Amino acid sequence: MTPLARAQRQLRAHPLAADATLAAGVLVCMLAGSFVDPHGERGVSWSLRTPDPLSLLLMTLSAAALVFRRSAPMTVLAVTGSLSLVESVTGDPRAPVAMSAVVALFTVAAATDRATTWRAGLVTMTVLTGAAMLAGPLPWYAQENLGLLAWTGIGATAGDAVRSRRAALQAIRERAERAERTREEEARRRVAEERLRIARDLHDVVAHHIALVNVQAGVAAHVMDKRPDQAKEALAHVRDASRSALNELRATVGLLRQSGDPEAPTEPAPGLDRLDELAGTFRSAGLQVEVARDDQDTALPAAVDLAAYRIIQEALTNVRKHAGDHAKAEVSVVRVGPHIEVTVLDDGSGDAPAQQAGGGHGLLGMRERVTALRGALTAGPRYGGGFRVHAVLPLKTPSAAAATEDPV
């Protein structure tokens, strides 16, 4: 951070100090302007003229009032306007006390609404300009009087422009925050509805078929000795009901699968030891994949190993779907202190919003896996094109996460 930026940040953090600095600057400008003699033989000329004691007092008081311009803008405008009015009537030549009134009018315009700005601006402009034209030793049409009219108008206009821009930026910020909240709430609502629907399906399937199995098992036990043929028939019904229950459970829980999950896994949950095999399957599908590892052969907890594999799998699936036919993907697995960082980059020119959506709840599933392990996930478009998925997974997982298994 540059010294200028550091100073600006400190001034924003201490508004009273910022106003005191502004007041000192305005006082210096007014003092410098008081040495300009507008009545020289050749027009405006610099001289070593010492301002009148009353003018010095008025400039000091008006600059001091600006210290409180944020807390009481209308009061400061009234004070600086009154001091400027006194200088317009008594000063000969006049000192630029009206500069403080212009700054105070700018503050009023920036801090209040447009109607208040119009009223305050018209009153200030009329009173100061009228007094200068009527009471001053100059002709009423002198450039000094017309300049006072212009500067008060500029102060009010500039303050109103600052207020309008600030309101527009605030509206944009609020709209973006509202849209983000709405999107997150909609995603959570859809996930909750889907989980509730699947839970109801599971309940119906299990309750129905378990009831059938219970009834048929009871029948088989009752007739086993006296009528073995009926017992065999009842056991056949038990077998059919259990097979049907398993098939329906498989179909229902299959809705929870990621797009690249196998139909019915019968082997241990995959991990990063199968990363080369995973990359090979995508290469055979036409996607250029480069893999770089610097995890120092770290033995990962089962939950972290599975989560890292699934994140890479889902990210590469999204690249294959959305990044374009000639996209190239880069996968890196790096150990950084007590964490494993998994990164998947692509240089595709496909539909970034669609890729971010992940073909459904892909990214949401990644975030749930990472959050369960108390890690962090970031995903979004890259500068210059492409997409980036970056996950930070801790090597030490909570006891609950350590028991996480791959979905059936």
mmCIF file of C-alpha atoms in Angstrom:
data_model
loop_
_atom_site.group_PDB
_atom_site.id
_atom_site.type_symbol
_atom_site.label_atom_id
_atom_site.label_comp_id
_atom_site.label_asym_id
_atom_site.label_seq_id
_atom_site.Cartn_x
_atom_site.Cartn_y
_atom_site.Cartn_z
ATOM 1 C CA MET A 1 0.000 0.000 0.000
ATOM 2 C CA THR A 2 1.359 3.384 -1.006
ATOM 3 C CA PRO A 3 1.810 6.146 1.602
ATOM 4 C CA LEU A 4 -0.964 8.180 -0.059
ATOM 5 C CA ALA A 5 -3.411 5.278 0.059
ATOM 6 C CA ARG A 6 -2.458 4.585 3.690
ATOM 7 C CA ALA A 7 -3.095 8.218 4.597
ATOM 8 C CA GLN A 8 -6.474 8.187 2.820
ATOM 9 C CA ARG A 9 -7.476 5.042 4.670
ATOM 10 C CA GLN A 10 -6.538 6.577 8.022
ATOM 11 C CA LEU A 11 -8.507 9.736 7.232
ATOM 12 C CA ARG A 12 -11.597 7.678 6.316
ATOM 13 C CA ALA A 13 -11.272 5.833 9.614
ATOM 14 C CA HIS A 14 -11.116 9.152 11.534
ATOM 15 C CA PRO A 15 -13.632 11.579 9.937
ATOM 16 C CA LEU A 16 -13.067 14.316 12.523
ATOM 17 C CA ALA A 17 -9.348 14.359 11.736
ATOM 18 C CA ALA A 18 -10.173 14.454 8.019
ATOM 19 C CA ASP A 19 -12.463 17.446 8.538
ATOM 20 C CA ALA A 20 -9.810 19.183 10.637
ATOM 21 C CA THR A 21 -7.303 18.641 7.817
ATOM 22 C CA LEU A 22 -9.788 20.034 5.304
ATOM 23 C CA ALA A 23 -10.462 23.048 7.524
ATOM 24 C CA ALA A 24 -6.732 23.740 7.785
ATOM 25 C CA GLY A 25 -6.403 23.528 4.012
ATOM 26 C CA VAL A 26 -9.306 25.917 3.469
ATOM 27 C CA LEU A 27 -7.794 28.352 5.988
ATOM 28 C CA VAL A 28 -4.463 28.288 4.154
ATOM 29 C CA CYS A 29 -6.243 28.949 0.856
ATOM 30 C CA MET A 30 -8.222 31.841 2.322
ATOM 31 C CA LEU A 31 -5.097 33.366 3.847
ATOM 32 C CA ALA A 32 -3.267 33.053 0.548
ATOM 33 C CA GLY A 33 -6.212 34.614 -1.283
ATOM 34 C CA SER A 34 -6.334 37.505 1.149
ATOM 35 C CA PHE A 35 -2.969 38.713 -0.172
ATOM 36 C CA VAL A 36 -4.413 39.220 -3.675
ATOM 37 C CA ASP A 37 -5.372 42.830 -4.282
ATOM 38 C CA PRO A 38 -8.139 42.949 -6.921
ATOM 39 C CA HIS A 39 -7.936 46.756 -7.119
ATOM 40 C CA GLY A 40 -4.413 47.198 -8.439
ATOM 41 C CA GLU A 41 -3.631 49.617 -11.187
ATOM 42 C CA ARG A 42 -3.241 46.757 -13.645
ATOM 43 C CA GLY A 43 -6.007 44.564 -12.321
ATOM 44 C CA VAL A 44 -5.363 41.651 -9.986
ATOM 45 C CA SER A 45 -1.822 41.708 -8.590
ATOM 46 C CA TRP A 46 0.054 39.909 -5.854
ATOM 47 C CA SER A 47 1.151 42.089 -2.981
ATOM 48 C CA LEU A 48 2.318 41.730 0.575
ATOM 49 C CA ARG A 49 -0.810 43.370 1.877
ATOM 50 C CA THR A 50 -1.683 42.270 5.391
ATOM 51 C CA PRO A 51 -5.388 41.428 5.822
ATOM 52 C CA ASP A 52 -7.442 43.376 8.323
ATOM 53 C CA PRO A 53 -7.625 41.871 11.826
ATOM 54 C CA LEU A 54 -11.379 41.439 11.425
ATOM 55 C CA SER A 55 -10.868 39.535 8.167
ATOM 56 C CA LEU A 56 -8.289 37.288 9.817
ATOM 57 C CA LEU A 57 -10.708 36.575 12.651
ATOM 58 C CA LEU A 58 -13.563 35.825 10.260
ATOM 59 C CA MET A 59 -11.403 33.473 8.173
ATOM 60 C CA THR A 60 -10.207 31.636 11.293
ATOM 61 C CA LEU A 61 -13.713 31.234 12.722
ATOM 62 C CA SER A 62 -15.199 30.071 9.414
ATOM 63 C CA ALA A 63 -12.421 27.508 8.917
ATOM 64 C CA ALA A 64 -12.841 26.252 12.501
ATOM 65 C CA ALA A 65 -16.564 25.762 11.895
ATOM 66 C CA LEU A 66 -15.772 23.357 9.044
ATOM 67 C CA VAL A 67 -14.381 20.843 11.560
ATOM 68 C CA PHE A 68 -17.991 20.060 12.523
ATOM 69 C CA ARG A 69 -19.413 20.011 8.990
ATOM 70 C CA ARG A 70 -20.409 16.297 9.070
ATOM 71 C CA SER A 71 -22.120 16.318 12.455
ATOM 72 C CA ALA A 72 -24.074 19.570 11.911
ATOM 73 C CA PRO A 73 -23.980 20.553 8.214
ATOM 74 C CA MET A 74 -26.865 23.064 8.318
ATOM 75 C CA THR A 75 -25.494 24.800 11.405
ATOM 76 C CA VAL A 76 -22.028 25.052 9.876
ATOM 77 C CA LEU A 77 -23.546 26.477 6.687
ATOM 78 C CA ALA A 78 -25.426 29.111 8.717
ATOM 79 C CA VAL A 79 -22.273 30.053 10.654
ATOM 80 C CA THR A 80 -19.984 30.259 7.625
ATOM 81 C CA GLY A 81 -22.653 32.086 5.618
ATOM 82 C CA SER A 82 -23.072 34.661 8.373
ATOM 83 C CA LEU A 83 -19.315 35.210 8.648
ATOM 84 C CA SER A 84 -19.088 35.576 4.861
ATOM 85 C CA LEU A 85 -21.951 38.069 4.963
ATOM 86 C CA VAL A 86 -20.104 40.148 7.570
ATOM 87 C CA GLU A 87 -16.954 40.126 5.427
ATOM 88 C CA SER A 88 -18.914 41.159 2.331
ATOM 89 C CA VAL A 89 -20.260 44.203 4.169
ATOM 90 C CA THR A 90 -17.140 45.264 6.085
ATOM 91 C CA GLY A 91 -14.187 44.076 4.018
ATOM 92 C CA ASP A 92 -12.389 46.485 1.681
ATOM 93 C CA PRO A 93 -10.857 44.770 -0.124
ATOM 94 C CA ARG A 94 -12.689 41.623 0.761
ATOM 95 C CA ALA A 95 -11.046 38.443 2.038
ATOM 96 C CA PRO A 96 -12.264 35.134 0.545
ATOM 97 C CA VAL A 97 -14.239 34.087 3.627
ATOM 98 C CA ALA A 98 -16.990 32.832 1.298
ATOM 99 C CA MET A 99 -14.774 29.842 0.421
ATOM 100 C CA SER A 100 -15.754 28.221 3.708
ATOM 101 C CA ALA A 101 -19.438 28.811 2.938
ATOM 102 C CA VAL A 102 -19.004 27.098 -0.436
ATOM 103 C CA VAL A 103 -17.453 24.044 1.290
ATOM 104 C CA ALA A 104 -20.270 24.015 3.859
ATOM 105 C CA LEU A 105 -22.881 24.229 1.075
ATOM 106 C CA PHE A 106 -21.172 21.303 -0.692
ATOM 107 C CA THR A 107 -21.435 19.280 2.526
ATOM 108 C CA VAL A 108 -25.144 20.074 2.929
ATOM 109 C CA ALA A 109 -25.826 19.025 -0.661
ATOM 110 C CA ALA A 110 -23.872 15.778 -0.254
ATOM 111 C CA ALA A 111 -25.489 14.870 3.082
ATOM 112 C CA THR A 112 -29.150 15.802 2.519
ATOM 113 C CA ASP A 113 -31.788 15.406 -0.183
ATOM 114 C CA ARG A 114 -32.185 17.428 -3.364
ATOM 115 C CA ALA A 115 -35.030 19.581 -2.076
ATOM 116 C CA THR A 116 -32.971 20.692 0.921
ATOM 117 C CA THR A 117 -30.046 21.378 -1.397
ATOM 118 C CA TRP A 118 -32.184 23.608 -3.601
ATOM 119 C CA ARG A 119 -33.502 25.599 -0.655
ATOM 120 C CA ALA A 120 -30.131 25.978 1.072
ATOM 121 C CA GLY A 121 -28.342 26.745 -2.190
ATOM 122 C CA LEU A 122 -30.811 29.425 -3.293
ATOM 123 C CA VAL A 123 -30.810 31.117 0.104
ATOM 124 C CA THR A 124 -27.011 31.097 0.366
ATOM 125 C CA MET A 125 -26.525 32.256 -3.213
ATOM 126 C CA THR A 126 -29.113 35.042 -2.934
ATOM 127 C CA VAL A 127 -28.012 36.379 0.444
ATOM 128 C CA LEU A 128 -24.257 36.370 -0.186
ATOM 129 C CA THR A 129 -24.434 37.639 -3.765
ATOM 130 C CA GLY A 130 -27.057 40.253 -2.953
ATOM 131 C CA ALA A 131 -25.123 41.551 0.038
ATOM 132 C CA ALA A 132 -21.915 41.710 -1.990
ATOM 133 C CA MET A 133 -23.635 43.620 -4.802
ATOM 134 C CA LEU A 134 -25.428 46.075 -2.516
ATOM 135 C CA ALA A 135 -22.952 46.720 0.293
ATOM 136 C CA GLY A 136 -19.584 46.366 -1.353
ATOM 137 C CA PRO A 137 -17.492 49.252 -2.712
ATOM 138 C CA LEU A 138 -17.284 47.579 -6.124
ATOM 139 C CA PRO A 139 -19.836 48.070 -8.888
ATOM 140 C CA TRP A 140 -22.646 45.567 -8.458
ATOM 141 C CA TYR A 141 -21.749 43.861 -11.727
ATOM 142 C CA ALA A 142 -18.081 43.383 -10.794
ATOM 143 C CA GLN A 143 -16.468 40.048 -11.604
ATOM 144 C CA GLU A 144 -15.870 39.419 -7.914
ATOM 145 C CA ASN A 145 -19.622 39.480 -7.214
ATOM 146 C CA LEU A 146 -20.511 37.307 -10.209
ATOM 147 C CA GLY A 147 -17.761 34.881 -9.184
ATOM 148 C CA LEU A 148 -19.401 34.511 -5.774
ATOM 149 C CA LEU A 149 -22.665 33.628 -7.523
ATOM 150 C CA ALA A 150 -20.896 30.996 -9.636
ATOM 151 C CA TRP A 151 -18.952 29.408 -6.784
ATOM 152 C CA THR A 152 -22.006 28.925 -4.568
ATOM 153 C CA GLY A 153 -23.808 27.317 -7.502
ATOM 154 C CA ILE A 154 -20.850 25.013 -8.166
ATOM 155 C CA GLY A 155 -20.699 23.970 -4.497
ATOM 156 C CA ALA A 156 -24.367 22.991 -4.423
ATOM 157 C CA THR A 157 -24.207 21.197 -7.784
ATOM 158 C CA ALA A 158 -21.040 19.254 -6.931
ATOM 159 C CA GLY A 159 -22.436 18.153 -3.567
ATOM 160 C CA ASP A 160 -25.665 16.978 -5.177
ATOM 161 C CA ALA A 161 -23.674 14.995 -7.759
ATOM 162 C CA VAL A 162 -21.651 13.302 -5.018
ATOM 163 C CA ARG A 163 -24.831 12.432 -3.113
ATOM 164 C CA SER A 164 -26.442 11.005 -6.269
ATOM 165 C CA ARG A 165 -23.410 8.875 -7.089
ATOM 166 C CA ARG A 166 -23.198 7.610 -3.519
ATOM 167 C CA ALA A 167 -26.886 6.677 -3.556
ATOM 168 C CA ALA A 168 -26.488 4.909 -6.910
ATOM 169 C CA LEU A 169 -23.524 2.877 -5.655
ATOM 170 C CA GLN A 170 -25.416 1.966 -2.492
ATOM 171 C CA ALA A 171 -28.426 0.858 -4.539
ATOM 172 C CA ILE A 172 -26.213 -1.300 -6.761
ATOM 173 C CA ARG A 173 -24.534 -2.838 -3.724
ATOM 174 C CA GLU A 174 -27.851 -3.589 -2.034
ATOM 175 C CA ARG A 175 -29.270 -5.058 -5.229
ATOM 176 C CA ALA A 176 -26.247 -7.326 -5.622
ATOM 177 C CA GLU A 177 -26.451 -8.454 -1.992
ATOM 178 C CA ARG A 178 -30.181 -9.080 -2.347
ATOM 179 C CA ALA A 179 -29.635 -11.104 -5.515
ATOM 180 C CA GLU A 180 -26.912 -13.148 -3.814
ATOM 181 C CA ARG A 181 -29.135 -13.848 -0.808
ATOM 182 C CA THR A 182 -32.019 -14.788 -3.090
ATOM 183 C CA ARG A 183 -29.835 -17.144 -5.122
ATOM 184 C CA GLU A 184 -28.455 -18.845 -2.020
ATOM 185 C CA GLU A 185 -31.891 -19.127 -0.440
ATOM 186 C CA GLU A 186 -33.316 -20.581 -3.647
ATOM 187 C CA ALA A 187 -30.511 -23.136 -3.839
ATOM 188 C CA ARG A 188 -31.010 -24.134 -0.204
ATOM 189 C CA ARG A 189 -34.769 -24.359 -0.707
ATOM 190 C CA ARG A 190 -34.419 -26.610 -3.729
ATOM 191 C CA VAL A 191 -31.944 -28.860 -1.969
ATOM 192 C CA ALA A 192 -34.210 -29.073 1.082
ATOM 193 C CA GLU A 193 -37.219 -29.898 -1.088
ATOM 194 C CA GLU A 194 -35.270 -32.567 -2.960
ATOM 195 C CA ARG A 195 -34.050 -34.128 0.270
ATOM 196 C CA LEU A 196 -37.560 -34.103 1.697
ATOM 197 C CA ARG A 197 -38.944 -35.757 -1.428
ATOM 198 C CA ILE A 198 -36.261 -38.442 -1.387
ATOM 199 C CA ALA A 199 -36.829 -39.001 2.339
ATOM 200 C CA ARG A 200 -40.537 -39.528 1.695
ATOM 201 C CA ASP A 201 -39.737 -41.941 -1.127
ATOM 202 C CA LEU A 202 -37.348 -43.893 1.064
ATOM 203 C CA HIS A 203 -39.922 -44.039 3.843
ATOM 204 C CA ASP A 204 -42.610 -45.314 1.490
ATOM 205 C CA VAL A 205 -40.347 -47.933 -0.093
ATOM 206 C CA VAL A 206 -38.927 -49.243 3.177
ATOM 207 C CA ALA A 207 -42.227 -49.202 5.093
ATOM 208 C CA HIS A 208 -44.181 -50.947 2.323
ATOM 209 C CA HIS A 209 -41.727 -53.738 1.584
ATOM 210 C CA ILE A 210 -40.716 -54.348 5.195
ATOM 211 C CA ALA A 211 -44.408 -54.765 6.029
ATOM 212 C CA LEU A 212 -44.749 -57.330 3.231
ATOM 213 C CA VAL A 213 -41.645 -59.175 4.365
ATOM 214 C CA ASN A 214 -42.929 -59.233 7.938
ATOM 215 C CA VAL A 215 -46.313 -60.626 6.928
ATOM 216 C CA GLN A 216 -44.906 -63.295 4.616
ATOM 217 C CA ALA A 217 -42.266 -64.315 7.155
ATOM 218 C CA GLY A 218 -44.990 -64.739 9.749
ATOM 219 C CA VAL A 219 -47.001 -66.899 7.373
ATOM 220 C CA ALA A 220 -43.954 -69.034 6.590
ATOM 221 C CA ALA A 221 -43.217 -69.581 10.283
ATOM 222 C CA HIS A 222 -46.850 -70.539 10.946
ATOM 223 C CA VAL A 223 -47.185 -73.148 8.197
ATOM 224 C CA MET A 224 -43.578 -74.409 8.075
ATOM 225 C CA ASP A 225 -44.317 -77.745 9.788
ATOM 226 C CA LYS A 226 -47.842 -78.575 8.534
ATOM 227 C CA ARG A 227 -47.799 -77.142 4.981
ATOM 228 C CA PRO A 228 -44.242 -76.760 3.721
ATOM 229 C CA ASP A 229 -45.432 -75.946 0.196
ATOM 230 C CA GLN A 230 -47.198 -72.819 1.447
ATOM 231 C CA ALA A 231 -44.099 -71.961 3.508
ATOM 232 C CA LYS A 232 -41.960 -72.119 0.381
ATOM 233 C CA GLU A 233 -44.442 -69.912 -1.414
ATOM 234 C CA ALA A 234 -44.351 -67.392 1.441
ATOM 235 C CA LEU A 235 -40.536 -67.392 1.446
ATOM 236 C CA ALA A 236 -40.600 -66.790 -2.307
ATOM 237 C CA HIS A 237 -42.772 -63.741 -1.673
ATOM 238 C CA VAL A 238 -40.267 -62.598 0.948
ATOM 239 C CA ARG A 239 -37.456 -62.941 -1.571
ATOM 240 C CA ASP A 240 -39.416 -61.059 -4.243
ATOM 241 C CA ALA A 241 -40.381 -58.276 -1.824
ATOM 242 C CA SER A 242 -36.810 -57.856 -0.606
ATOM 243 C CA ARG A 243 -35.464 -57.787 -4.184
ATOM 244 C CA SER A 244 -38.072 -55.214 -5.163
ATOM 245 C CA ALA A 245 -37.204 -53.119 -2.098
ATOM 246 C CA LEU A 246 -33.508 -53.189 -2.971
ATOM 247 C CA ASN A 247 -34.203 -52.200 -6.577
ATOM 248 C CA GLU A 248 -36.420 -49.295 -5.553
ATOM 249 C CA LEU A 249 -33.952 -48.160 -2.928
ATOM 250 C CA ARG A 250 -31.162 -48.241 -5.509
ATOM 251 C CA ALA A 251 -33.251 -46.199 -7.944
ATOM 252 C CA THR A 252 -34.283 -43.671 -5.296
ATOM 253 C CA VAL A 253 -30.853 -43.168 -3.761
ATOM 254 C CA GLY A 254 -29.396 -43.037 -7.270
ATOM 255 C CA LEU A 255 -30.941 -39.580 -7.572
ATOM 256 C CA LEU A 256 -28.301 -38.399 -5.113
ATOM 257 C CA ARG A 257 -25.374 -39.546 -7.229
ATOM 258 C CA GLN A 258 -22.871 -37.277 -8.906
ATOM 259 C CA SER A 259 -22.879 -37.420 -12.689
ATOM 260 C CA GLY A 260 -19.730 -39.557 -12.836
ATOM 261 C CA ASP A 261 -20.568 -42.022 -10.047
ATOM 262 C CA PRO A 262 -20.740 -45.732 -10.948
ATOM 263 C CA GLU A 263 -24.088 -47.500 -11.031
ATOM 264 C CA ALA A 264 -23.476 -49.826 -8.130
ATOM 265 C CA PRO A 265 -20.074 -49.525 -6.450
ATOM 266 C CA THR A 266 -18.800 -52.827 -5.140
ATOM 267 C CA GLU A 267 -15.204 -51.761 -4.428
ATOM 268 C CA PRO A 268 -13.664 -49.507 -1.764
ATOM 269 C CA ALA A 269 -14.253 -45.773 -2.063
ATOM 270 C CA PRO A 270 -11.803 -44.205 -4.540
ATOM 271 C CA GLY A 271 -9.041 -41.815 -3.569
ATOM 272 C CA LEU A 272 -6.148 -39.873 -5.010
ATOM 273 C CA ASP A 273 -4.258 -43.109 -5.650
ATOM 274 C CA ARG A 274 -6.631 -43.516 -8.605
ATOM 275 C CA LEU A 275 -6.123 -39.972 -9.892
ATOM 276 C CA ASP A 276 -4.128 -41.091 -12.932
ATOM 277 C CA GLU A 277 -6.832 -43.605 -13.802
ATOM 278 C CA LEU A 278 -9.480 -40.889 -13.495
ATOM 279 C CA ALA A 279 -7.495 -38.554 -15.737
ATOM 280 C CA GLY A 280 -7.104 -41.357 -18.240
ATOM 281 C CA THR A 281 -10.854 -41.844 -18.536
ATOM 282 C CA PHE A 282 -11.296 -38.181 -19.406
ATOM 283 C CA ARG A 283 -8.401 -38.288 -21.865
ATOM 284 C CA SER A 284 -10.071 -41.197 -23.617
ATOM 285 C CA ALA A 285 -13.195 -39.025 -23.866
ATOM 286 C CA GLY A 286 -11.208 -36.341 -25.726
ATOM 287 C CA LEU A 287 -10.320 -33.946 -22.886
ATOM 288 C CA GLN A 288 -6.694 -32.874 -22.511
ATOM 289 C CA VAL A 289 -5.809 -33.320 -18.849
ATOM 290 C CA GLU A 290 -2.479 -32.592 -17.163
ATOM 291 C CA VAL A 291 -1.869 -33.762 -13.599
ATOM 292 C CA ALA A 292 0.744 -32.329 -11.237
ATOM 293 C CA ARG A 293 1.216 -33.611 -7.698
ATOM 294 C CA ASP A 294 3.404 -32.350 -4.894
ATOM 295 C CA ASP A 295 1.712 -33.891 -1.882
ATOM 296 C CA GLN A 296 4.882 -35.701 -0.765
ATOM 297 C CA ASP A 297 3.101 -39.088 -0.659
ATOM 298 C CA THR A 298 1.033 -37.849 2.270
ATOM 299 C CA ALA A 299 -1.251 -40.464 3.817
ATOM 300 C CA LEU A 300 -4.642 -38.779 3.791
ATOM 301 C CA PRO A 301 -7.616 -39.563 6.013
ATOM 302 C CA ALA A 302 -10.240 -41.574 4.163
ATOM 303 C CA ALA A 303 -12.750 -38.691 4.146
ATOM 304 C CA VAL A 304 -10.215 -36.203 2.784
ATOM 305 C CA ASP A 305 -8.953 -38.676 0.186
ATOM 306 C CA LEU A 306 -12.496 -39.351 -1.038
ATOM 307 C CA ALA A 307 -13.487 -35.658 -1.028
ATOM 308 C CA ALA A 308 -10.418 -34.670 -3.053
ATOM 309 C CA TYR A 309 -11.127 -37.387 -5.610
ATOM 310 C CA ARG A 310 -14.808 -36.453 -5.943
ATOM 311 C CA ILE A 311 -14.011 -32.734 -6.292
ATOM 312 C CA ILE A 312 -11.569 -33.443 -9.128
ATOM 313 C CA GLN A 313 -14.057 -35.830 -10.731
ATOM 314 C CA GLU A 314 -16.932 -33.332 -10.651
ATOM 315 C CA ALA A 315 -14.726 -30.441 -11.806
ATOM 316 C CA LEU A 316 -13.406 -32.415 -14.787
ATOM 317 C CA THR A 317 -16.945 -33.511 -15.631
ATOM 318 C CA ASN A 318 -17.996 -29.849 -15.734
ATOM 319 C CA VAL A 319 -15.023 -29.021 -17.944
ATOM 320 C CA ARG A 320 -15.963 -31.805 -20.337
ATOM 321 C CA LYS A 321 -19.584 -30.612 -20.457
ATOM 322 C CA HIS A 322 -19.235 -26.852 -20.594
ATOM 323 C CA ALA A 323 -15.690 -25.710 -21.485
ATOM 324 C CA GLY A 324 -15.774 -26.553 -25.198
ATOM 325 C CA ASP A 325 -14.337 -29.235 -27.435
ATOM 326 C CA HIS A 326 -10.755 -27.920 -27.403
ATOM 327 C CA ALA A 327 -10.492 -27.139 -23.706
ATOM 328 C CA LYS A 328 -7.484 -28.157 -21.676
ATOM 329 C CA ALA A 329 -7.640 -28.973 -17.976
ATOM 330 C CA GLU A 330 -4.897 -28.814 -15.355
ATOM 331 C CA VAL A 331 -5.154 -30.681 -12.060
ATOM 332 C CA SER A 332 -2.793 -30.023 -9.185
ATOM 333 C CA VAL A 333 -2.624 -31.583 -5.727
ATOM 334 C CA VAL A 334 -0.237 -29.804 -3.360
ATOM 335 C CA ARG A 335 0.431 -30.114 0.341
ATOM 336 C CA VAL A 336 0.716 -26.726 2.052
ATOM 337 C CA GLY A 337 1.422 -27.078 5.750
ATOM 338 C CA PRO A 338 -1.483 -28.857 7.472
ATOM 339 C CA HIS A 339 -3.652 -28.737 4.348
ATOM 340 C CA ILE A 340 -4.022 -30.383 0.971
ATOM 341 C CA GLU A 341 -4.900 -27.953 -1.819
ATOM 342 C CA VAL A 342 -6.698 -29.308 -4.869
ATOM 343 C CA THR A 343 -6.961 -27.074 -7.947
ATOM 344 C CA VAL A 344 -8.642 -27.738 -11.289
ATOM 345 C CA LEU A 345 -8.172 -25.140 -14.029
ATOM 346 C CA ASP A 346 -9.378 -25.015 -17.598
ATOM 347 C CA ASP A 347 -8.838 -22.602 -20.480
ATOM 348 C CA GLY A 348 -12.169 -23.259 -22.176
ATOM 349 C CA SER A 349 -14.369 -20.647 -23.764
ATOM 350 C CA GLY A 350 -17.643 -22.368 -22.989
ATOM 351 C CA ASP A 351 -20.612 -21.201 -20.937
ATOM 352 C CA ALA A 352 -19.078 -20.081 -17.626
ATOM 353 C CA PRO A 353 -22.438 -19.622 -15.838
ATOM 354 C CA ALA A 354 -23.505 -23.110 -16.856
ATOM 355 C CA GLN A 355 -20.195 -24.513 -15.685
ATOM 356 C CA GLN A 356 -20.562 -22.653 -12.406
ATOM 357 C CA ALA A 357 -23.987 -24.188 -11.989
ATOM 358 C CA GLY A 358 -22.270 -27.551 -12.257
ATOM 359 C CA GLY A 359 -25.006 -29.293 -14.184
ATOM 360 C CA GLY A 360 -27.384 -29.253 -11.220
ATOM 361 C CA HIS A 361 -26.046 -29.346 -7.677
ATOM 362 C CA GLY A 362 -22.447 -30.220 -8.599
ATOM 363 C CA LEU A 363 -20.802 -27.213 -6.977
ATOM 364 C CA LEU A 364 -23.211 -27.379 -4.066
ATOM 365 C CA GLY A 365 -22.197 -30.992 -3.517
ATOM 366 C CA MET A 366 -18.529 -29.975 -3.566
ATOM 367 C CA ARG A 367 -19.164 -27.276 -0.979
ATOM 368 C CA GLU A 368 -21.042 -29.707 1.275
ATOM 369 C CA ARG A 369 -18.152 -32.165 1.151
ATOM 370 C CA VAL A 370 -15.578 -29.477 1.900
ATOM 371 C CA THR A 371 -17.669 -27.845 4.636
ATOM 372 C CA ALA A 372 -18.156 -31.206 6.345
ATOM 373 C CA LEU A 373 -14.359 -31.451 6.603
ATOM 374 C CA ARG A 374 -14.036 -27.815 7.771
ATOM 375 C CA GLY A 375 -12.212 -26.834 4.599
ATOM 376 C CA ALA A 376 -12.738 -24.052 2.057
ATOM 377 C CA LEU A 377 -13.831 -24.071 -1.570
ATOM 378 C CA THR A 378 -13.709 -21.302 -4.170
ATOM 379 C CA ALA A 379 -14.990 -21.636 -7.707
ATOM 380 C CA GLY A 380 -15.511 -19.108 -10.466
ATOM 381 C CA PRO A 381 -14.442 -17.849 -13.884
ATOM 382 C CA ARG A 382 -10.758 -17.106 -14.484
ATOM 383 C CA TYR A 383 -9.439 -13.797 -15.727
ATOM 384 C CA GLY A 384 -8.995 -14.117 -19.471
ATOM 385 C CA GLY A 385 -11.318 -17.110 -19.850
ATOM 386 C CA GLY A 386 -11.830 -20.521 -18.368
ATOM 387 C CA PHE A 387 -12.868 -21.701 -14.928
ATOM 388 C CA ARG A 388 -11.132 -22.444 -11.626
ATOM 389 C CA VAL A 389 -12.042 -24.748 -8.751
ATOM 390 C CA HIS A 390 -9.826 -24.572 -5.668
ATOM 391 C CA ALA A 391 -10.352 -26.626 -2.500
ATOM 392 C CA VAL A 392 -8.360 -26.487 0.731
ATOM 393 C CA LEU A 393 -8.800 -29.638 2.825
ATOM 394 C CA PRO A 394 -7.315 -30.136 6.306
ATOM 395 C CA LEU A 395 -5.191 -33.208 6.953
ATOM 396 C CA LYS A 396 -6.772 -33.583 10.389
ATOM 397 C CA THR A 397 -10.507 -34.019 10.173
ATOM 398 C CA PRO A 398 -13.130 -33.886 12.924
ATOM 399 C CA SER A 399 -14.282 -37.241 14.230
ATOM 400 C CA ALA A 400 -17.615 -36.926 12.471
ATOM 401 C CA ALA A 401 -15.988 -36.189 9.126
ATOM 402 C CA ALA A 402 -13.521 -39.033 9.563
ATOM 403 C CA ALA A 403 -16.444 -41.459 9.475
ATOM 404 C CA THR A 404 -17.897 -40.020 6.238
ATOM 405 C CA GLU A 405 -18.451 -42.647 3.569
ATOM 406 C CA ASP A 406 -19.202 -42.434 -0.106
ATOM 407 C CA PRO A 407 -22.994 -42.292 -0.857
ATOM 408 C CA VAL A 408 -24.559 -45.635 -1.711
#
